[in-house]
Amino acid sequence: LYFCYTLTILLLFSYFVLLHRVPLIKGKSARESLEEQGLWNEYKGKFPFNPTRFDDQSLYVSNEQMTNDADLAYFGVISIGTPPQSFTVIFDTGSSNLWIPSVYCSSAACANHKRFNPSLSSTFKNAGKSLSIRYGTGSMTGFEGFDTVVVGGIPVKNQIFGLSQSEAPFMAHMKADGILGLAYPRLAASQATPVFDNMMTQHLVNQDMFSVYLTRNSAVGSMVTFGGVDTNHYSGQIAWIPLSSQMYWQITVDSVTVNGQIVACNGGCQAIVDTGTSNIVGPQADISSMARAVGAHSANGDNVVNCNNINNMPSMVFHIHGQAFTLPASTYVRQSTYYGCRTGLQSSSSDLWILGDIFIRQYYSIFSRAQNMVGLALAR
C-alpha cells in the first residue's frame, strides 16, 4: 500500500515536470474504408484476422510477429533522419521493433505510403542485417539501419529500425506507414534495441514509463505520453498491476464476469495490454461464452447484436489483481454504417488474452518499466 501511494505521488509530481506527448489521430480504419467501398467481405476472405504473433514463441528470436488488424485507427507522427523525414506509425505495446517503408520497396503496399530514403539523411548508417516480419497472411522483408528518430520532440540518436523492401498485400489497406514497438527487448527481432529502451539509457525521459490515452469518438485528443502521466486524462485512483512476464505487457486476469456470473477466464488467465490490437481477443470457448452472456450471436465472422438493444445490454467485468474493471456495452459494441452492430470480441487459437483498444479507451494505461507494472485508471 505504501509503495502504491508513493508511486502515485511521484506520478502526480511528474505532471509538473517535462512530459513528451505524441498526439494520436483517430482516423478511419482499414475496415471502415473497405466497407465504404464494398470490399470488406472480399478483404476478410483473403486476409482473415489471426493474431498469430502471440502463438509461437519460438519465432521471436528471428522474426517479429505482427497482426493484420483492420480495425486499428490510432496513428501518431515521428520523424527519422537528418533532415527529418516524417511518418505515421502505430504505437504498439504488443511488439518491440520500429520499422517503416523504404524507397527500395516496390510492393503495391509501399506505393501509397511514405517511404524513407536513407541517401537523403546525413546521419543514416546501414546496420548490415536483414529483417523479416511475419503476418497472418504474408510477410514484410527488409534490412536494418541506424539513424536519429524523433518521437514527441525527443531525439533518440543511433536508433536501429527496419526499412522494408517488400510488404504483404494487405498493408496497402492499412493507414499507418509503419510500426513503433513499445514492448520489452526480449520480444525484439534481430536483438534490436527498442525505441523506449534507448530513451531510458540516453536519459531522455524523466521517468522510465509512458502512458496511453485513447479517445472514444473524437478524431483528436488521443495521446501517448513519454516520461510520466497526464492527470487530465484519468480520474480516481491508479490501480497498479505487477507484470507476470516481461516480454509483452503481460498481467494475470482473475476472471471475467457478466451479471455477477463467471463467463470466461475461470481460475485465472494471462493477458497482455496491447495498443496494437483493436479488440478483446481470447480463446474461442471463452469468447463464445462472453458473447452469449451479452446477447450476441455469430454472423459473418462477427459477434453481432441488435443496435436497438445496446442500452439494455450488460457490462463485462474483468477482475484483475483484486479490482474490477467494467466495460459497459457502449464501450464494447461497435456500430457500422454498412454492417450493423457487433461486439469487439474476437477469438484466437492462443490461450493468451489481448486487452486491446476497446479496454484502453475505458482505462488510461500506464506502462512502467521502472517497476515492471501496468497502471490502470478510469479514462476521462
Short mmCIF file of C-alpha atoms in Angstrom, two decimals:
data_model
loop_
_atom_site.label_atom_id
_atom_site.label_comp_id
_atom_site.label_asym_id
_atom_site.label_seq_id
_atom_site.Cartn_x
_atom_site.Cartn_y
_atom_site.Cartn_z
CA LEU A 1 0.00 0.00 0.00
CA TYR A 2 2.84 2.38 0.91
CA PHE A 3 4.57 1.58 -2.39
CA CYS A 4 1.43 2.27 -4.44
CA TYR A 5 0.84 5.54 -2.55
CA THR A 6 4.43 6.67 -3.09
CA LEU A 7 4.35 5.76 -6.78
CA THR A 8 1.10 7.66 -7.28
CA ILE A 9 2.59 10.77 -5.62
CA LEU A 10 5.61 10.54 -7.93
CA LEU A 11 3.32 10.31 -10.93
CA LEU A 12 1.36 13.37 -9.84
CA PHE A 13 4.66 15.21 -9.48
CA SER A 14 5.63 14.11 -12.99
CA TYR A 15 2.75 16.11 -14.40
CA PHE A 16 4.53 19.30 -13.42
CA VAL A 17 7.83 18.31 -15.00
CA LEU A 18 8.61 17.92 -18.65
CA LEU A 19 6.44 15.34 -20.37
CA HIS A 20 6.81 14.41 -24.01
CA ARG A 21 3.48 14.00 -25.76
CA VAL A 22 2.72 12.49 -29.14
CA PRO A 23 -0.80 13.36 -30.34
CA LEU A 24 -2.61 10.46 -31.95
CA ILE A 25 -5.10 10.92 -34.76
CA LYS A 26 -8.14 8.66 -34.76
CA GLY A 27 -8.74 8.12 -38.45
CA LYS A 28 -10.74 5.67 -40.49
CA SER A 29 -9.63 2.09 -40.02
CA ALA A 30 -8.90 -0.14 -42.98
CA ARG A 31 -12.15 -1.94 -42.27
CA GLU A 32 -14.21 1.27 -42.41
CA SER A 33 -12.63 2.30 -45.71
CA LEU A 34 -13.16 -1.15 -47.21
CA GLU A 35 -16.79 -1.22 -46.05
CA GLU A 36 -17.40 2.11 -47.78
CA GLN A 37 -16.00 0.65 -50.99
CA GLY A 38 -18.00 -2.57 -50.66
CA LEU A 39 -14.77 -4.57 -50.43
CA TRP A 40 -14.79 -5.70 -46.80
CA ASN A 41 -16.06 -9.26 -47.37
CA GLU A 42 -13.52 -9.81 -50.15
CA TYR A 43 -10.67 -8.48 -47.98
CA LYS A 44 -11.74 -10.52 -44.97
CA GLY A 45 -11.76 -13.67 -47.08
CA LYS A 46 -8.25 -13.02 -48.36
CA PHE A 47 -6.73 -11.72 -45.12
CA PRO A 48 -8.65 -13.17 -42.14
CA PHE A 49 -7.72 -11.71 -38.77
CA ASN A 50 -5.50 -14.08 -36.84
CA PRO A 51 -3.27 -12.74 -34.04
CA THR A 52 -0.56 -15.25 -34.91
CA ARG A 53 2.18 -13.11 -33.41
CA PHE A 54 1.16 -14.43 -29.99
CA ASP A 55 1.07 -18.12 -30.83
CA ASP A 56 4.61 -19.40 -31.50
CA GLN A 57 7.19 -18.04 -29.07
CA SER A 58 9.99 -19.98 -30.79
CA LEU A 59 9.80 -17.46 -33.64
CA TYR A 60 10.64 -14.44 -31.51
CA VAL A 61 14.40 -14.85 -31.91
CA SER A 62 14.46 -14.21 -35.64
CA ASN A 63 11.07 -12.79 -36.57
CA GLU A 64 8.83 -10.14 -35.12
CA GLN A 65 5.18 -11.15 -35.22
CA MET A 66 2.64 -8.61 -36.46
CA THR A 67 -1.14 -8.90 -36.76
CA ASN A 68 -3.19 -7.74 -39.73
CA ASP A 69 -5.78 -5.97 -37.59
CA ALA A 70 -8.02 -3.99 -39.95
CA ASP A 71 -9.76 -2.12 -37.10
CA LEU A 72 -6.70 -0.17 -35.89
CA ALA A 73 -7.45 3.55 -36.08
CA TYR A 74 -4.91 5.48 -33.94
CA PHE A 75 -1.74 6.85 -35.52
CA GLY A 76 1.00 9.26 -34.48
CA VAL A 77 3.79 11.06 -36.32
CA ILE A 78 7.52 10.52 -35.84
CA SER A 79 10.49 11.64 -37.89
CA ILE A 80 13.67 9.83 -38.92
CA GLY A 81 16.94 11.17 -40.31
CA THR A 82 18.77 14.46 -40.86
CA PRO A 83 16.98 16.43 -42.21
CA PRO A 84 13.88 14.70 -40.77
CA GLN A 85 11.53 12.58 -42.86
CA SER A 86 8.07 12.18 -41.28
CA PHE A 87 5.97 9.01 -40.97
CA THR A 88 2.75 7.92 -39.31
CA VAL A 89 3.13 4.88 -37.07
CA ILE A 90 1.08 2.69 -34.78
CA PHE A 91 2.46 2.88 -31.24
CA ASP A 92 2.29 -0.83 -30.49
CA THR A 93 2.81 -2.24 -26.98
CA GLY A 94 2.49 -5.74 -28.47
CA SER A 95 5.76 -5.62 -30.44
CA SER A 96 9.24 -4.20 -29.95
CA ASN A 97 10.70 -3.18 -33.32
CA LEU A 98 10.46 0.09 -35.24
CA TRP A 99 10.03 -0.28 -38.96
CA ILE A 100 8.89 1.86 -41.91
CA PRO A 101 8.72 1.50 -45.70
CA SER A 102 11.81 2.38 -47.69
CA VAL A 103 12.37 3.73 -51.19
CA TYR A 104 13.72 0.27 -52.05
CA CYS A 105 10.24 -1.24 -51.62
CA SER A 106 8.35 -1.79 -54.87
CA SER A 107 5.37 -3.65 -53.40
CA ALA A 108 1.91 -2.21 -54.01
CA ALA A 109 1.61 -1.76 -50.25
CA CYS A 110 4.50 0.72 -50.29
CA ALA A 111 3.18 2.77 -53.19
CA ASN A 112 0.52 4.53 -51.08
CA HIS A 113 2.71 5.10 -48.01
CA LYS A 114 5.61 7.40 -47.27
CA ARG A 115 8.99 5.77 -47.82
CA PHE A 116 12.28 6.53 -46.10
CA ASN A 117 15.19 7.49 -48.34
CA PRO A 118 18.46 6.79 -46.47
CA SER A 119 20.53 8.61 -49.08
CA LEU A 120 18.86 11.87 -48.03
CA SER A 121 19.89 11.51 -44.38
CA SER A 122 23.40 12.54 -43.32
CA THR A 123 23.11 10.53 -40.09
CA PHE A 124 21.95 7.19 -41.55
CA LYS A 125 24.11 4.09 -41.14
CA ASN A 126 23.39 0.67 -42.62
CA ALA A 127 23.34 -2.00 -39.90
CA GLY A 128 24.16 -4.79 -42.36
CA LYS A 129 21.32 -7.00 -41.07
CA SER A 130 18.20 -8.32 -42.75
CA LEU A 131 14.78 -8.20 -41.08
CA SER A 132 11.68 -10.32 -41.54
CA ILE A 133 8.27 -9.61 -40.04
CA ARG A 134 5.65 -12.32 -40.27
CA TYR A 135 1.95 -11.65 -40.75
CA GLY A 136 -1.02 -13.98 -40.61
CA THR A 137 -1.23 -13.84 -44.39
CA GLY A 138 2.19 -12.72 -45.62
CA SER A 139 5.37 -11.02 -44.55
CA MET A 140 7.49 -7.90 -44.69
CA THR A 141 11.17 -8.22 -45.52
CA GLY A 142 13.87 -5.61 -45.46
CA PHE A 143 17.06 -4.53 -43.73
CA GLU A 144 18.07 -2.59 -40.64
CA GLY A 145 19.77 0.75 -40.21
CA PHE A 146 20.63 3.36 -37.57
CA ASP A 147 19.53 6.97 -37.51
CA THR A 148 18.12 9.73 -35.31
CA VAL A 149 14.46 9.14 -34.54
CA VAL A 150 12.40 12.00 -33.07
CA VAL A 151 9.36 10.96 -31.01
CA GLY A 152 7.33 13.61 -29.21
CA GLY A 153 10.20 16.06 -29.52
CA ILE A 154 12.69 13.53 -28.10
CA PRO A 155 15.70 12.99 -30.40
CA VAL A 156 16.78 9.36 -29.99
CA LYS A 157 20.22 9.01 -31.54
CA ASN A 158 21.55 5.87 -33.22
CA GLN A 159 18.18 4.16 -33.10
CA ILE A 160 18.03 0.89 -35.00
CA PHE A 161 14.99 0.46 -37.25
CA GLY A 162 13.76 -1.66 -40.12
CA LEU A 163 13.42 -0.46 -43.71
CA SER A 164 11.01 -2.57 -45.73
CA GLN A 165 11.87 -3.83 -49.21
CA SER A 166 8.71 -5.90 -49.67
CA GLU A 167 5.37 -5.86 -47.85
CA ALA A 168 2.35 -8.14 -47.67
CA PRO A 169 -0.56 -7.05 -49.95
CA PHE A 170 -2.96 -6.28 -47.08
CA MET A 171 -0.64 -3.50 -45.90
CA ALA A 172 -1.88 -1.43 -48.83
CA HIS A 173 -5.13 -1.01 -46.91
CA MET A 174 -3.52 -0.04 -43.60
CA LYS A 175 -3.43 3.68 -42.82
CA ALA A 176 -0.16 3.93 -40.91
CA ASP A 177 3.18 3.85 -42.69
CA GLY A 178 4.84 1.67 -40.07
CA ILE A 179 5.01 0.37 -36.51
CA LEU A 180 6.81 1.64 -33.40
CA GLY A 181 7.02 -1.20 -30.90
CA LEU A 182 6.90 -0.45 -27.16
CA ALA A 183 7.18 -3.94 -25.64
CA TYR A 184 10.27 -5.39 -23.93
CA PRO A 185 13.63 -6.01 -25.68
CA ARG A 186 13.17 -9.76 -25.24
CA LEU A 187 10.49 -9.63 -27.94
CA ALA A 188 12.54 -7.68 -30.50
CA ALA A 189 13.59 -9.26 -33.76
CA SER A 190 17.35 -9.36 -34.51
CA GLN A 191 18.04 -8.29 -30.91
CA ALA A 192 17.22 -4.72 -31.92
CA THR A 193 17.06 -2.19 -29.09
CA PRO A 194 13.50 -0.77 -28.83
CA VAL A 195 12.98 2.98 -29.06
CA PHE A 196 11.86 3.39 -25.45
CA ASP A 197 14.88 1.45 -24.17
CA ASN A 198 17.14 3.94 -25.92
CA MET A 199 15.12 6.80 -24.43
CA MET A 200 15.87 5.36 -20.99
CA THR A 201 19.56 4.61 -21.49
CA GLN A 202 20.14 8.01 -23.13
CA HIS A 203 18.35 9.65 -20.15
CA LEU A 204 15.81 11.36 -22.37
CA VAL A 205 12.76 10.80 -20.14
CA ASN A 206 12.14 11.98 -16.59
CA GLN A 207 10.69 8.63 -15.52
CA ASP A 208 11.02 5.22 -17.14
CA MET A 209 7.37 4.97 -18.11
CA PHE A 210 4.92 6.00 -20.78
CA SER A 211 1.15 6.22 -20.83
CA VAL A 212 -1.62 5.94 -23.41
CA TYR A 213 -4.95 7.77 -23.65
CA LEU A 214 -7.39 6.88 -26.44
CA THR A 215 -10.48 8.96 -27.16
CA ARG A 216 -13.77 7.18 -27.64
CA ASN A 217 -15.22 9.12 -30.57
CA SER A 218 -13.22 12.27 -31.22
CA ALA A 219 -10.68 12.26 -34.03
CA VAL A 220 -8.32 14.33 -31.88
CA GLY A 221 -7.24 14.20 -28.24
CA SER A 222 -5.67 10.74 -28.07
CA MET A 223 -2.12 10.81 -26.74
CA VAL A 224 0.99 8.80 -25.96
CA THR A 225 2.94 10.49 -23.14
CA PHE A 226 6.60 9.58 -22.57
CA GLY A 227 8.22 10.14 -19.19
CA GLY A 228 5.16 10.14 -16.94
CA VAL A 229 1.38 10.52 -16.84
CA ASP A 230 -1.08 13.27 -17.67
CA THR A 231 -3.59 13.72 -14.84
CA ASN A 232 -6.01 15.39 -17.27
CA HIS A 233 -6.67 12.02 -18.87
CA TYR A 234 -7.96 10.00 -15.92
CA SER A 235 -10.00 10.24 -12.74
CA GLY A 236 -9.83 8.37 -9.44
CA GLN A 237 -7.00 6.17 -8.26
CA ILE A 238 -4.46 4.31 -10.35
CA ALA A 239 -4.56 0.53 -9.88
CA TRP A 240 -1.02 -0.89 -10.13
CA ILE A 241 -0.77 -4.40 -11.51
CA PRO A 242 2.54 -6.32 -11.47
CA LEU A 243 3.61 -7.97 -14.70
CA SER A 244 3.54 -11.75 -14.81
CA SER A 245 6.07 -11.80 -17.66
CA GLN A 246 8.43 -9.16 -19.03
CA MET A 247 8.19 -9.67 -22.75
CA TYR A 248 4.78 -8.24 -23.54
CA TRP A 249 2.99 -6.04 -21.02
CA GLN A 250 1.51 -9.22 -19.59
CA ILE A 251 -0.69 -9.44 -16.49
CA THR A 252 -2.84 -12.01 -14.72
CA VAL A 253 -6.63 -11.73 -15.05
CA ASP A 254 -8.54 -13.49 -12.27
CA SER A 255 -11.86 -13.90 -14.11
CA VAL A 256 -14.39 -12.26 -16.42
CA THR A 257 -17.98 -11.87 -15.22
CA VAL A 258 -21.30 -10.77 -16.69
CA ASN A 259 -24.22 -10.13 -14.34
CA GLY A 260 -22.12 -11.46 -11.48
CA GLN A 261 -21.51 -14.84 -13.12
CA ILE A 262 -18.11 -16.05 -14.30
CA VAL A 263 -18.31 -16.44 -18.07
CA ALA A 264 -14.62 -16.63 -19.01
CA CYS A 265 -11.10 -16.95 -17.60
CA ASN A 266 -12.37 -19.20 -14.81
CA GLY A 267 -9.45 -19.86 -12.46
CA GLY A 268 -7.32 -17.11 -13.98
CA CYS A 269 -5.64 -16.43 -17.32
CA GLN A 270 -2.83 -14.42 -18.86
CA ALA A 271 -3.49 -11.24 -20.84
CA ILE A 272 -1.46 -8.52 -22.49
CA VAL A 273 -2.38 -4.84 -22.62
CA ASP A 274 -1.88 -4.14 -26.30
CA THR A 275 -2.32 -0.86 -28.16
CA GLY A 276 -1.58 -2.73 -31.41
CA THR A 277 -4.82 -4.73 -31.25
CA SER A 278 -8.22 -3.08 -31.52
CA ASN A 279 -10.48 -5.59 -29.76
CA ILE A 280 -10.70 -8.01 -26.85
CA VAL A 281 -9.19 -11.30 -28.02
CA GLY A 282 -9.33 -14.63 -26.20
CA PRO A 283 -9.74 -18.39 -26.58
CA GLN A 284 -12.69 -19.38 -28.75
CA ALA A 285 -14.70 -21.11 -26.00
CA ASP A 286 -14.35 -18.16 -23.63
CA ILE A 287 -15.17 -15.55 -26.28
CA SER A 288 -18.26 -17.54 -27.32
CA SER A 289 -19.35 -17.72 -23.68
CA MET A 290 -18.94 -13.95 -23.26
CA ALA A 291 -20.83 -13.28 -26.49
CA ARG A 292 -23.76 -15.44 -25.39
CA ALA A 293 -23.82 -13.76 -21.98
CA VAL A 294 -24.27 -10.30 -23.50
CA GLY A 295 -26.82 -11.48 -26.08
CA ALA A 296 -24.65 -11.57 -29.18
CA HIS A 297 -24.76 -14.20 -31.91
CA SER A 298 -22.28 -15.19 -34.58
CA ALA A 299 -22.83 -13.88 -38.12
CA ASN A 300 -20.36 -13.46 -40.96
CA GLY A 301 -17.44 -13.95 -38.62
CA ASP A 302 -18.52 -11.32 -36.09
CA ASN A 303 -20.41 -11.44 -32.79
CA VAL A 304 -23.34 -9.21 -33.70
CA VAL A 305 -26.09 -7.59 -31.67
CA ASN A 306 -29.27 -5.61 -32.29
CA CYS A 307 -28.32 -1.94 -32.35
CA ASN A 308 -31.58 -1.08 -30.55
CA ASN A 309 -30.58 -3.22 -27.56
CA ILE A 310 -27.25 -1.60 -26.65
CA ASN A 311 -28.66 0.42 -23.74
CA ASN A 312 -30.11 -2.76 -22.21
CA MET A 313 -27.03 -4.96 -22.63
CA PRO A 314 -24.99 -5.95 -19.55
CA SER A 315 -21.46 -4.83 -18.74
CA MET A 316 -18.44 -7.10 -18.90
CA VAL A 317 -16.24 -7.02 -15.80
CA PHE A 318 -12.56 -8.01 -15.85
CA HIS A 319 -11.32 -8.90 -12.38
CA ILE A 320 -7.60 -8.09 -12.18
CA HIS A 321 -5.35 -8.09 -9.12
CA GLY A 322 -8.32 -7.86 -6.77
CA GLN A 323 -10.03 -5.00 -8.59
CA ALA A 324 -12.94 -4.83 -11.02
CA PHE A 325 -12.61 -3.17 -14.41
CA THR A 326 -16.00 -2.67 -16.01
CA LEU A 327 -16.72 -2.34 -19.73
CA PRO A 328 -20.26 -1.08 -20.40
CA ALA A 329 -21.95 -2.16 -23.62
CA SER A 330 -21.39 1.31 -25.07
CA THR A 331 -17.63 0.62 -24.96
CA TYR A 332 -17.53 -2.91 -26.36
CA VAL A 333 -20.15 -2.59 -29.13
CA ARG A 334 -19.16 -1.04 -32.44
CA GLN A 335 -21.67 0.30 -34.93
CA SER A 336 -21.05 0.15 -38.67
CA THR A 337 -22.94 2.17 -41.25
CA TYR A 338 -22.97 -0.87 -43.51
CA TYR A 339 -22.89 -3.93 -41.25
CA GLY A 340 -24.93 -3.02 -38.17
CA CYS A 341 -23.61 -3.53 -34.62
CA ARG A 342 -21.01 -6.01 -33.46
CA THR A 343 -19.12 -6.62 -30.26
CA GLY A 344 -15.39 -6.10 -30.09
CA LEU A 345 -14.87 -9.74 -29.14
CA GLN A 346 -12.62 -11.92 -31.28
CA SER A 347 -11.43 -15.46 -30.76
CA SER A 348 -7.98 -16.90 -31.38
CA SER A 349 -6.21 -20.22 -31.10
CA SER A 350 -3.96 -18.90 -28.31
CA ASP A 351 -4.58 -19.08 -24.58
CA LEU A 352 -3.10 -15.60 -24.21
CA TRP A 353 -5.75 -12.90 -23.97
CA ILE A 354 -5.37 -9.47 -25.54
CA LEU A 355 -6.84 -6.36 -23.95
CA GLY A 356 -6.81 -4.03 -26.93
CA ASP A 357 -8.04 -0.55 -27.71
CA ILE A 358 -11.60 -1.25 -26.51
CA PHE A 359 -10.20 -1.78 -23.00
CA ILE A 360 -7.64 1.04 -23.20
CA ARG A 361 -10.26 3.58 -24.27
CA GLN A 362 -12.05 2.89 -20.98
CA TYR A 363 -8.91 2.70 -18.83
CA TYR A 364 -6.00 5.09 -19.14
CA SER A 365 -2.99 2.79 -19.32
CA ILE A 366 0.43 3.46 -17.79
CA PHE A 367 3.40 1.26 -18.70
CA SER A 368 6.14 1.41 -16.06
CA ARG A 369 9.49 -0.09 -16.99
CA ALA A 370 10.94 1.17 -13.69
CA GLN A 371 8.59 -1.02 -11.64
CA ASN A 372 7.55 -3.57 -14.31
CA MET A 373 3.92 -2.76 -13.73
CA VAL A 374 0.86 -1.64 -15.65
CA GLY A 375 -1.22 1.15 -14.12
CA LEU A 376 -4.92 1.42 -14.97
CA ALA A 377 -7.24 4.32 -14.14
CA LEU A 378 -10.68 5.27 -15.40
CA ALA A 379 -10.21 7.42 -18.50
CA ARG A 380 -11.88 10.80 -18.68
#
